[in-house]
Amino acid sequence: MPQARPFRQVDVFSKVPFMGNPLAVVLDANGLDDAQMQAIARWTGLSETTFVLTPRDPAADYRVRIFSPEMEFPFAGHPTLGTAHALLDAGMQPKGARIVQECGVGLVQIERSADGVLAFQAPPCTTRELAPALLPLLQAALGGGAAACGTVVEMGIRWLCVPLASAADCLAVHADIAALTALLAAARADGLALYGPHDAGGPADYEVRALLSEHGALVEDPVTGSANACIAQLLAGAGYRARQGTCLQRDGRVAVSFRAGHAWIGGACLTVIAGTILA
């Protein structure tokens, strides 16, 4: 028998409604099985839907499972921030100074600034350089754009991170879906994360785009916490700000900082729907 479960839909990485990346959050998913969670995620049609559960680790404030319409992810960035925001919005009181999320990659630390902006500490990652033999395929995937290198960064999800000469070059990419599909398979990556620097005085320090191949169709993610976290591993040093979603008429803003060798990925979140879901 379905029961009414508290539900939020959150806009992540934006202070302006409908300009970030939406996330659906089922705030009490205890009792739902894998098939039910996957069905709900498929029904919402969003890039991710999260399901909050009682934690198994006593250090955690909650446990979360993250589903796309097709599969479960052990970790993803915008669902991490959006879930924490939804729980705080619903009245959750963290056990300590930081929010601690339990998920498929373990415990993830989340901080809340005085103005309410959230940031997560990027999980540990591994990196491997794109094989030189795949560079022609990368250039074909970029629609003929120039790229001299790429690095696969894995932190539960694997992004092939590719630096471009400028933000304008990043925005100008018209990906070839056949070549992109072949590239991601050959590189053993889940998506392609492009980034290029803005000129001084621009809207951000970097422009970011996240491109995926889903069932042979090109999909661009509006604002991607995990992709930005992977890029941050390659840009470690001074903090910076990234913009993402421009080509989708979004205006996602990501703040990256580095403390004690760890990257922190932050952004504003807004609740746009609050109610219940029968599940």
mmCIF file of C-alpha atoms in Angstrom:
data_model
loop_
_atom_site.group_PDB
_atom_site.id
_atom_site.type_symbol
_atom_site.label_atom_id
_atom_site.label_comp_id
_atom_site.label_asym_id
_atom_site.label_seq_id
_atom_site.Cartn_x
_atom_site.Cartn_y
_atom_site.Cartn_z
ATOM 1 C CA MET A 1 0.000 0.000 0.000
ATOM 2 C CA PRO A 2 1.588 3.336 -1.016
ATOM 3 C CA GLN A 3 2.268 5.813 1.761
ATOM 4 C CA ALA A 4 2.688 9.578 1.727
ATOM 5 C CA ARG A 5 6.390 10.385 1.916
ATOM 6 C CA PRO A 6 7.831 13.906 2.282
ATOM 7 C CA PHE A 7 9.203 15.142 -1.031
ATOM 8 C CA ARG A 8 11.210 18.106 -2.276
ATOM 9 C CA GLN A 9 12.343 19.270 -5.689
ATOM 10 C CA VAL A 10 15.417 21.445 -5.383
ATOM 11 C CA ASP A 11 17.275 23.720 -7.786
ATOM 12 C CA VAL A 12 21.005 23.210 -7.205
ATOM 13 C CA PHE A 13 23.905 25.566 -7.993
ATOM 14 C CA SER A 14 21.720 28.628 -8.448
ATOM 15 C CA LYS A 15 20.361 31.488 -6.344
ATOM 16 C CA VAL A 16 17.700 32.110 -9.013
ATOM 17 C CA PRO A 17 14.852 29.588 -9.387
ATOM 18 C CA PHE A 18 14.876 27.423 -12.515
ATOM 19 C CA MET A 19 18.421 28.394 -13.553
ATOM 20 C CA GLY A 20 20.343 25.535 -11.911
ATOM 21 C CA ASN A 21 20.047 21.741 -11.987
ATOM 22 C CA PRO A 22 16.848 20.215 -10.575
ATOM 23 C CA LEU A 23 16.892 17.309 -8.142
ATOM 24 C CA ALA A 24 14.027 15.248 -6.735
ATOM 25 C CA VAL A 25 14.414 14.123 -3.109
ATOM 26 C CA VAL A 26 12.307 11.513 -1.311
ATOM 27 C CA LEU A 27 13.027 12.439 2.301
ATOM 28 C CA ASP A 28 11.947 9.128 3.857
ATOM 29 C CA ALA A 29 12.600 6.165 1.580
ATOM 30 C CA ASN A 30 12.782 3.497 4.273
ATOM 31 C CA GLY A 31 10.868 0.454 3.073
ATOM 32 C CA LEU A 32 11.278 1.141 -0.645
ATOM 33 C CA ASP A 33 13.153 -1.529 -2.595
ATOM 34 C CA ASP A 34 15.575 -1.078 -5.482
ATOM 35 C CA ALA A 35 12.930 -1.555 -8.156
ATOM 36 C CA GLN A 36 10.625 1.024 -6.565
ATOM 37 C CA MET A 37 13.423 3.596 -6.302
ATOM 38 C CA GLN A 38 14.419 3.032 -9.907
ATOM 39 C CA ALA A 39 10.793 3.349 -11.033
ATOM 40 C CA ILE A 40 10.377 6.660 -9.191
ATOM 41 C CA ALA A 41 13.625 8.006 -10.678
ATOM 42 C CA ARG A 42 12.494 6.951 -14.139
ATOM 43 C CA TRP A 43 9.132 8.657 -13.548
ATOM 44 C CA THR A 44 10.558 11.986 -12.353
ATOM 45 C CA GLY A 45 12.647 12.103 -15.523
ATOM 46 C CA LEU A 46 15.324 14.239 -13.843
ATOM 47 C CA SER A 47 19.035 13.549 -14.166
ATOM 48 C CA GLU A 48 18.979 12.270 -10.566
ATOM 49 C CA THR A 49 16.507 11.445 -7.826
ATOM 50 C CA THR A 50 17.716 10.757 -4.298
ATOM 51 C CA PHE A 51 16.275 8.571 -1.560
ATOM 52 C CA VAL A 52 17.036 9.307 2.085
ATOM 53 C CA LEU A 53 17.417 6.341 4.427
ATOM 54 C CA THR A 54 18.406 5.667 8.024
ATOM 55 C CA PRO A 55 22.212 5.677 8.186
ATOM 56 C CA ARG A 56 24.185 2.526 8.855
ATOM 57 C CA ASP A 57 27.288 4.413 10.023
ATOM 58 C CA PRO A 58 26.735 6.106 13.407
ATOM 59 C CA ALA A 59 28.859 9.064 12.263
ATOM 60 C CA ALA A 60 26.414 9.890 9.447
ATOM 61 C CA ASP A 61 23.379 12.137 9.667
ATOM 62 C CA TYR A 62 21.624 10.179 6.913
ATOM 63 C CA ARG A 63 22.212 7.691 4.110
ATOM 64 C CA VAL A 64 21.342 8.494 0.515
ATOM 65 C CA ARG A 65 20.926 6.440 -2.626
ATOM 66 C CA ILE A 66 21.217 8.257 -5.949
ATOM 67 C CA PHE A 67 19.380 7.092 -9.067
ATOM 68 C CA SER A 68 19.274 8.382 -12.619
ATOM 69 C CA PRO A 69 16.368 7.217 -14.793
ATOM 70 C CA GLU A 70 18.592 4.318 -15.872
ATOM 71 C CA MET A 71 20.864 3.324 -12.983
ATOM 72 C CA GLU A 72 22.173 3.943 -9.468
ATOM 73 C CA PHE A 73 25.313 6.004 -8.806
ATOM 74 C CA PRO A 74 27.548 5.559 -5.739
ATOM 75 C CA PHE A 75 28.144 9.318 -5.684
ATOM 76 C CA ALA A 76 27.103 12.467 -7.531
ATOM 77 C CA GLY A 77 27.686 16.111 -6.682
ATOM 78 C CA HIS A 78 24.486 18.051 -7.251
ATOM 79 C CA PRO A 79 22.443 15.310 -5.507
ATOM 80 C CA THR A 80 24.785 15.599 -2.514
ATOM 81 C CA LEU A 81 24.181 19.324 -2.080
ATOM 82 C CA GLY A 82 20.501 19.138 -3.027
ATOM 83 C CA THR A 83 19.725 16.317 -0.595
ATOM 84 C CA ALA A 84 21.453 18.111 2.276
ATOM 85 C CA HIS A 85 19.522 21.293 1.445
ATOM 86 C CA ALA A 86 16.194 19.440 1.308
ATOM 87 C CA LEU A 87 16.798 17.827 4.697
ATOM 88 C CA LEU A 88 17.806 21.117 6.293
ATOM 89 C CA ASP A 89 14.756 22.744 4.732
ATOM 90 C CA ALA A 90 12.626 20.015 6.324
ATOM 91 C CA GLY A 91 14.130 20.667 9.763
ATOM 92 C CA MET A 92 17.037 18.215 10.064
ATOM 93 C CA GLN A 93 19.519 19.068 12.809
ATOM 94 C CA PRO A 94 23.003 17.700 12.029
ATOM 95 C CA LYS A 95 24.827 15.806 14.763
ATOM 96 C CA GLY A 96 27.904 18.006 14.527
ATOM 97 C CA ALA A 97 29.321 21.149 12.975
ATOM 98 C CA ARG A 98 29.327 19.495 9.567
ATOM 99 C CA ILE A 99 26.637 17.495 7.799
ATOM 100 C CA VAL A 100 27.788 13.920 7.153
ATOM 101 C CA GLN A 101 26.265 12.022 4.238
ATOM 102 C CA GLU A 102 26.613 8.270 3.881
ATOM 103 C CA CYS A 103 26.522 7.031 0.276
ATOM 104 C CA GLY A 104 28.093 4.484 -2.045
ATOM 105 C CA VAL A 105 31.605 5.961 -1.744
ATOM 106 C CA GLY A 106 31.460 6.202 2.052
ATOM 107 C CA LEU A 107 31.063 9.322 4.185
ATOM 108 C CA VAL A 108 30.978 12.751 2.526
ATOM 109 C CA GLN A 109 31.475 15.924 4.557
ATOM 110 C CA ILE A 110 29.206 18.912 3.815
ATOM 111 C CA GLU A 111 29.602 22.409 5.231
ATOM 112 C CA ARG A 112 27.034 25.196 5.484
ATOM 113 C CA SER A 113 28.237 28.802 5.346
ATOM 114 C CA ALA A 114 26.637 31.684 7.222
ATOM 115 C CA ASP A 115 24.592 32.621 4.138
ATOM 116 C CA GLY A 116 23.301 29.057 3.770
ATOM 117 C CA VAL A 117 25.464 28.043 0.799
ATOM 118 C CA LEU A 118 26.514 24.388 0.980
ATOM 119 C CA ALA A 119 29.801 22.789 -0.080
ATOM 120 C CA PHE A 120 30.912 19.160 -0.126
ATOM 121 C CA GLN A 121 34.411 17.806 0.243
ATOM 122 C CA ALA A 122 35.297 15.962 -2.943
ATOM 123 C CA PRO A 123 35.728 12.230 -2.309
ATOM 124 C CA PRO A 124 39.086 10.564 -2.989
ATOM 125 C CA CYS A 125 39.747 9.985 -6.659
ATOM 126 C CA THR A 126 42.029 8.190 -9.084
ATOM 127 C CA THR A 127 43.310 9.649 -12.349
ATOM 128 C CA ARG A 128 44.645 8.246 -15.601
ATOM 129 C CA GLU A 129 45.714 10.061 -18.732
ATOM 130 C CA LEU A 130 43.794 9.543 -21.949
ATOM 131 C CA ALA A 131 45.765 7.237 -24.230
ATOM 132 C CA PRO A 132 47.446 9.247 -27.036
ATOM 133 C CA ALA A 133 45.886 6.882 -29.572
ATOM 134 C CA LEU A 134 42.445 8.204 -28.542
ATOM 135 C CA LEU A 135 43.237 11.883 -29.173
ATOM 136 C CA PRO A 136 41.949 11.802 -32.782
ATOM 137 C CA LEU A 137 38.690 10.298 -31.493
ATOM 138 C CA LEU A 138 38.501 13.024 -28.837
ATOM 139 C CA GLN A 139 38.931 15.722 -31.480
ATOM 140 C CA ALA A 140 36.224 14.059 -33.581
ATOM 141 C CA ALA A 141 33.917 13.943 -30.549
ATOM 142 C CA LEU A 142 34.445 17.697 -30.148
ATOM 143 C CA GLY A 143 33.224 18.204 -33.695
ATOM 144 C CA GLY A 144 36.712 18.979 -34.905
ATOM 145 C CA GLY A 145 37.665 21.141 -31.937
ATOM 146 C CA ALA A 146 41.275 21.244 -30.801
ATOM 147 C CA ALA A 147 42.202 19.262 -27.694
ATOM 148 C CA ALA A 148 45.719 18.208 -26.810
ATOM 149 C CA CYS A 149 45.060 16.003 -23.788
ATOM 150 C CA GLY A 150 42.475 14.518 -21.457
ATOM 151 C CA THR A 151 42.398 12.882 -18.029
ATOM 152 C CA VAL A 152 39.881 10.385 -16.691
ATOM 153 C CA VAL A 153 39.116 11.233 -13.060
ATOM 154 C CA GLU A 154 37.134 8.665 -11.097
ATOM 155 C CA MET A 155 35.333 9.304 -7.804
ATOM 156 C CA GLY A 156 32.435 6.879 -7.990
ATOM 157 C CA ILE A 157 31.575 8.346 -11.389
ATOM 158 C CA ARG A 158 34.201 8.697 -14.143
ATOM 159 C CA TRP A 159 34.620 11.957 -16.054
ATOM 160 C CA LEU A 160 36.982 12.433 -18.972
ATOM 161 C CA CYS A 161 38.165 15.972 -18.201
ATOM 162 C CA VAL A 162 39.458 17.958 -21.179
ATOM 163 C CA PRO A 163 40.958 21.466 -20.969
ATOM 164 C CA LEU A 164 40.262 23.854 -23.829
ATOM 165 C CA ALA A 165 42.049 27.090 -24.652
ATOM 166 C CA SER A 166 39.211 29.409 -23.652
ATOM 167 C CA ALA A 167 35.639 29.637 -22.416
ATOM 168 C CA ALA A 168 34.636 30.630 -25.937
ATOM 169 C CA ASP A 169 36.131 27.380 -27.290
ATOM 170 C CA CYS A 170 34.215 25.450 -24.648
ATOM 171 C CA LEU A 171 30.914 27.092 -25.610
ATOM 172 C CA ALA A 172 31.582 26.595 -29.317
ATOM 173 C CA VAL A 173 31.813 22.784 -29.133
ATOM 174 C CA HIS A 174 29.162 20.953 -31.160
ATOM 175 C CA ALA A 175 29.754 17.362 -30.146
ATOM 176 C CA ASP A 176 29.574 14.484 -32.604
ATOM 177 C CA ILE A 177 27.469 11.897 -30.794
ATOM 178 C CA ALA A 178 28.818 8.855 -32.654
ATOM 179 C CA ALA A 179 32.414 9.811 -31.903
ATOM 180 C CA LEU A 180 31.543 10.771 -28.305
ATOM 181 C CA THR A 181 29.863 7.408 -27.697
ATOM 182 C CA ALA A 182 32.900 5.572 -29.058
ATOM 183 C CA LEU A 183 35.296 7.776 -27.091
ATOM 184 C CA LEU A 184 33.568 7.244 -23.746
ATOM 185 C CA ALA A 185 33.493 3.491 -24.297
ATOM 186 C CA ALA A 186 37.155 3.356 -25.295
ATOM 187 C CA ALA A 187 38.244 5.623 -22.417
ATOM 188 C CA ARG A 188 36.032 3.786 -19.893
ATOM 189 C CA ALA A 189 34.411 7.062 -18.853
ATOM 190 C CA ASP A 190 30.814 7.982 -17.998
ATOM 191 C CA GLY A 191 30.908 11.481 -19.474
ATOM 192 C CA LEU A 192 33.015 14.218 -21.021
ATOM 193 C CA ALA A 193 33.759 17.313 -18.908
ATOM 194 C CA LEU A 194 35.061 20.319 -20.860
ATOM 195 C CA TYR A 195 36.504 23.435 -19.256
ATOM 196 C CA GLY A 196 38.106 26.619 -20.524
ATOM 197 C CA PRO A 197 39.191 29.880 -18.838
ATOM 198 C CA HIS A 198 37.279 33.130 -19.126
ATOM 199 C CA ASP A 199 39.108 36.370 -19.776
ATOM 200 C CA ALA A 200 39.845 38.532 -16.746
ATOM 201 C CA GLY A 201 36.688 40.271 -15.608
ATOM 202 C CA GLY A 202 34.447 37.598 -17.134
ATOM 203 C CA PRO A 203 31.375 36.085 -15.479
ATOM 204 C CA ALA A 204 33.499 33.351 -13.860
ATOM 205 C CA ASP A 205 37.019 31.964 -13.933
ATOM 206 C CA TYR A 206 36.070 28.890 -15.987
ATOM 207 C CA GLU A 207 33.270 27.768 -18.278
ATOM 208 C CA VAL A 208 32.321 24.102 -17.828
ATOM 209 C CA ARG A 209 30.219 21.731 -19.905
ATOM 210 C CA ALA A 210 29.304 18.099 -19.153
ATOM 211 C CA LEU A 211 28.345 15.913 -22.121
ATOM 212 C CA LEU A 212 27.005 12.362 -22.004
ATOM 213 C CA SER A 213 25.788 9.710 -24.422
ATOM 214 C CA GLU A 214 22.533 8.081 -23.353
ATOM 215 C CA HIS A 215 21.130 5.412 -25.670
ATOM 216 C CA GLY A 216 23.047 6.997 -28.531
ATOM 217 C CA ALA A 217 21.629 10.478 -27.885
ATOM 218 C CA LEU A 218 23.659 13.501 -26.817
ATOM 219 C CA VAL A 219 22.743 14.795 -23.353
ATOM 220 C CA GLU A 220 24.212 17.897 -21.735
ATOM 221 C CA ASP A 221 23.935 18.156 -17.971
ATOM 222 C CA PRO A 222 22.992 21.647 -16.724
ATOM 223 C CA VAL A 223 25.328 21.884 -13.703
ATOM 224 C CA THR A 224 27.412 18.965 -12.496
ATOM 225 C CA GLY A 225 28.951 18.734 -9.037
ATOM 226 C CA SER A 226 30.933 15.566 -9.696
ATOM 227 C CA ALA A 227 32.364 16.866 -12.990
ATOM 228 C CA ASN A 228 33.422 20.083 -11.276
ATOM 229 C CA ALA A 229 34.930 18.048 -8.441
ATOM 230 C CA CYS A 230 36.916 15.991 -10.946
ATOM 231 C CA ILE A 231 38.123 19.102 -12.771
ATOM 232 C CA ALA A 232 39.126 20.594 -9.419
ATOM 233 C CA GLN A 233 41.558 17.713 -8.903
ATOM 234 C CA LEU A 234 43.381 18.907 -12.029
ATOM 235 C CA LEU A 235 43.271 22.614 -11.118
ATOM 236 C CA ALA A 236 44.331 22.208 -7.488
ATOM 237 C CA GLY A 237 45.711 25.397 -6.000
ATOM 238 C CA ALA A 238 43.869 28.680 -5.606
ATOM 239 C CA GLY A 239 40.093 28.687 -5.414
ATOM 240 C CA TYR A 240 38.036 29.655 -8.424
ATOM 241 C CA ARG A 241 34.478 29.987 -9.707
ATOM 242 C CA ALA A 242 32.924 28.107 -12.604
ATOM 243 C CA ARG A 243 29.841 28.740 -14.722
ATOM 244 C CA GLN A 244 27.911 25.892 -16.324
ATOM 245 C CA GLY A 245 24.683 25.475 -18.275
ATOM 246 C CA THR A 246 25.070 28.459 -20.596
ATOM 247 C CA CYS A 247 24.272 26.453 -23.727
ATOM 248 C CA LEU A 248 21.058 25.250 -22.043
ATOM 249 C CA GLN A 249 19.981 28.764 -21.024
ATOM 250 C CA ARG A 250 20.856 27.993 -17.411
ATOM 251 C CA ASP A 251 23.212 29.948 -15.193
ATOM 252 C CA GLY A 252 24.767 27.476 -12.776
ATOM 253 C CA ARG A 253 27.481 28.836 -10.485
ATOM 254 C CA VAL A 254 30.000 26.607 -8.738
ATOM 255 C CA ALA A 255 32.498 27.802 -6.117
ATOM 256 C CA VAL A 256 35.652 25.692 -5.709
ATOM 257 C CA SER A 257 38.020 26.086 -2.770
ATOM 258 C CA PHE A 258 40.991 24.082 -1.511
ATOM 259 C CA ARG A 259 41.752 23.367 2.121
ATOM 260 C CA ALA A 260 44.427 21.051 3.493
ATOM 261 C CA GLY A 261 44.790 19.467 0.078
ATOM 262 C CA HIS A 262 41.065 18.788 -0.343
ATOM 263 C CA ALA A 263 38.748 20.329 -2.929
ATOM 264 C CA TRP A 264 35.414 21.689 -1.712
ATOM 265 C CA ILE A 265 32.605 22.166 -4.238
ATOM 266 C CA GLY A 266 29.955 24.678 -3.269
ATOM 267 C CA GLY A 267 26.820 26.302 -4.537
ATOM 268 C CA ALA A 268 23.455 27.748 -3.601
ATOM 269 C CA CYS A 269 20.293 25.618 -3.459
ATOM 270 C CA LEU A 270 16.603 26.541 -3.593
ATOM 271 C CA THR A 271 13.498 24.500 -2.808
ATOM 272 C CA VAL A 272 10.982 24.916 -5.650
ATOM 273 C CA ILE A 273 8.497 22.126 -4.793
ATOM 274 C CA ALA A 274 7.585 20.869 -1.328
ATOM 275 C CA GLY A 275 4.955 18.257 -0.613
ATOM 276 C CA THR A 276 4.479 14.491 -0.505
ATOM 277 C CA ILE A 277 4.839 11.644 -2.947
ATOM 278 C CA LEU A 278 2.746 8.474 -2.712
ATOM 279 C CA ALA A 279 5.122 5.527 -2.926
#
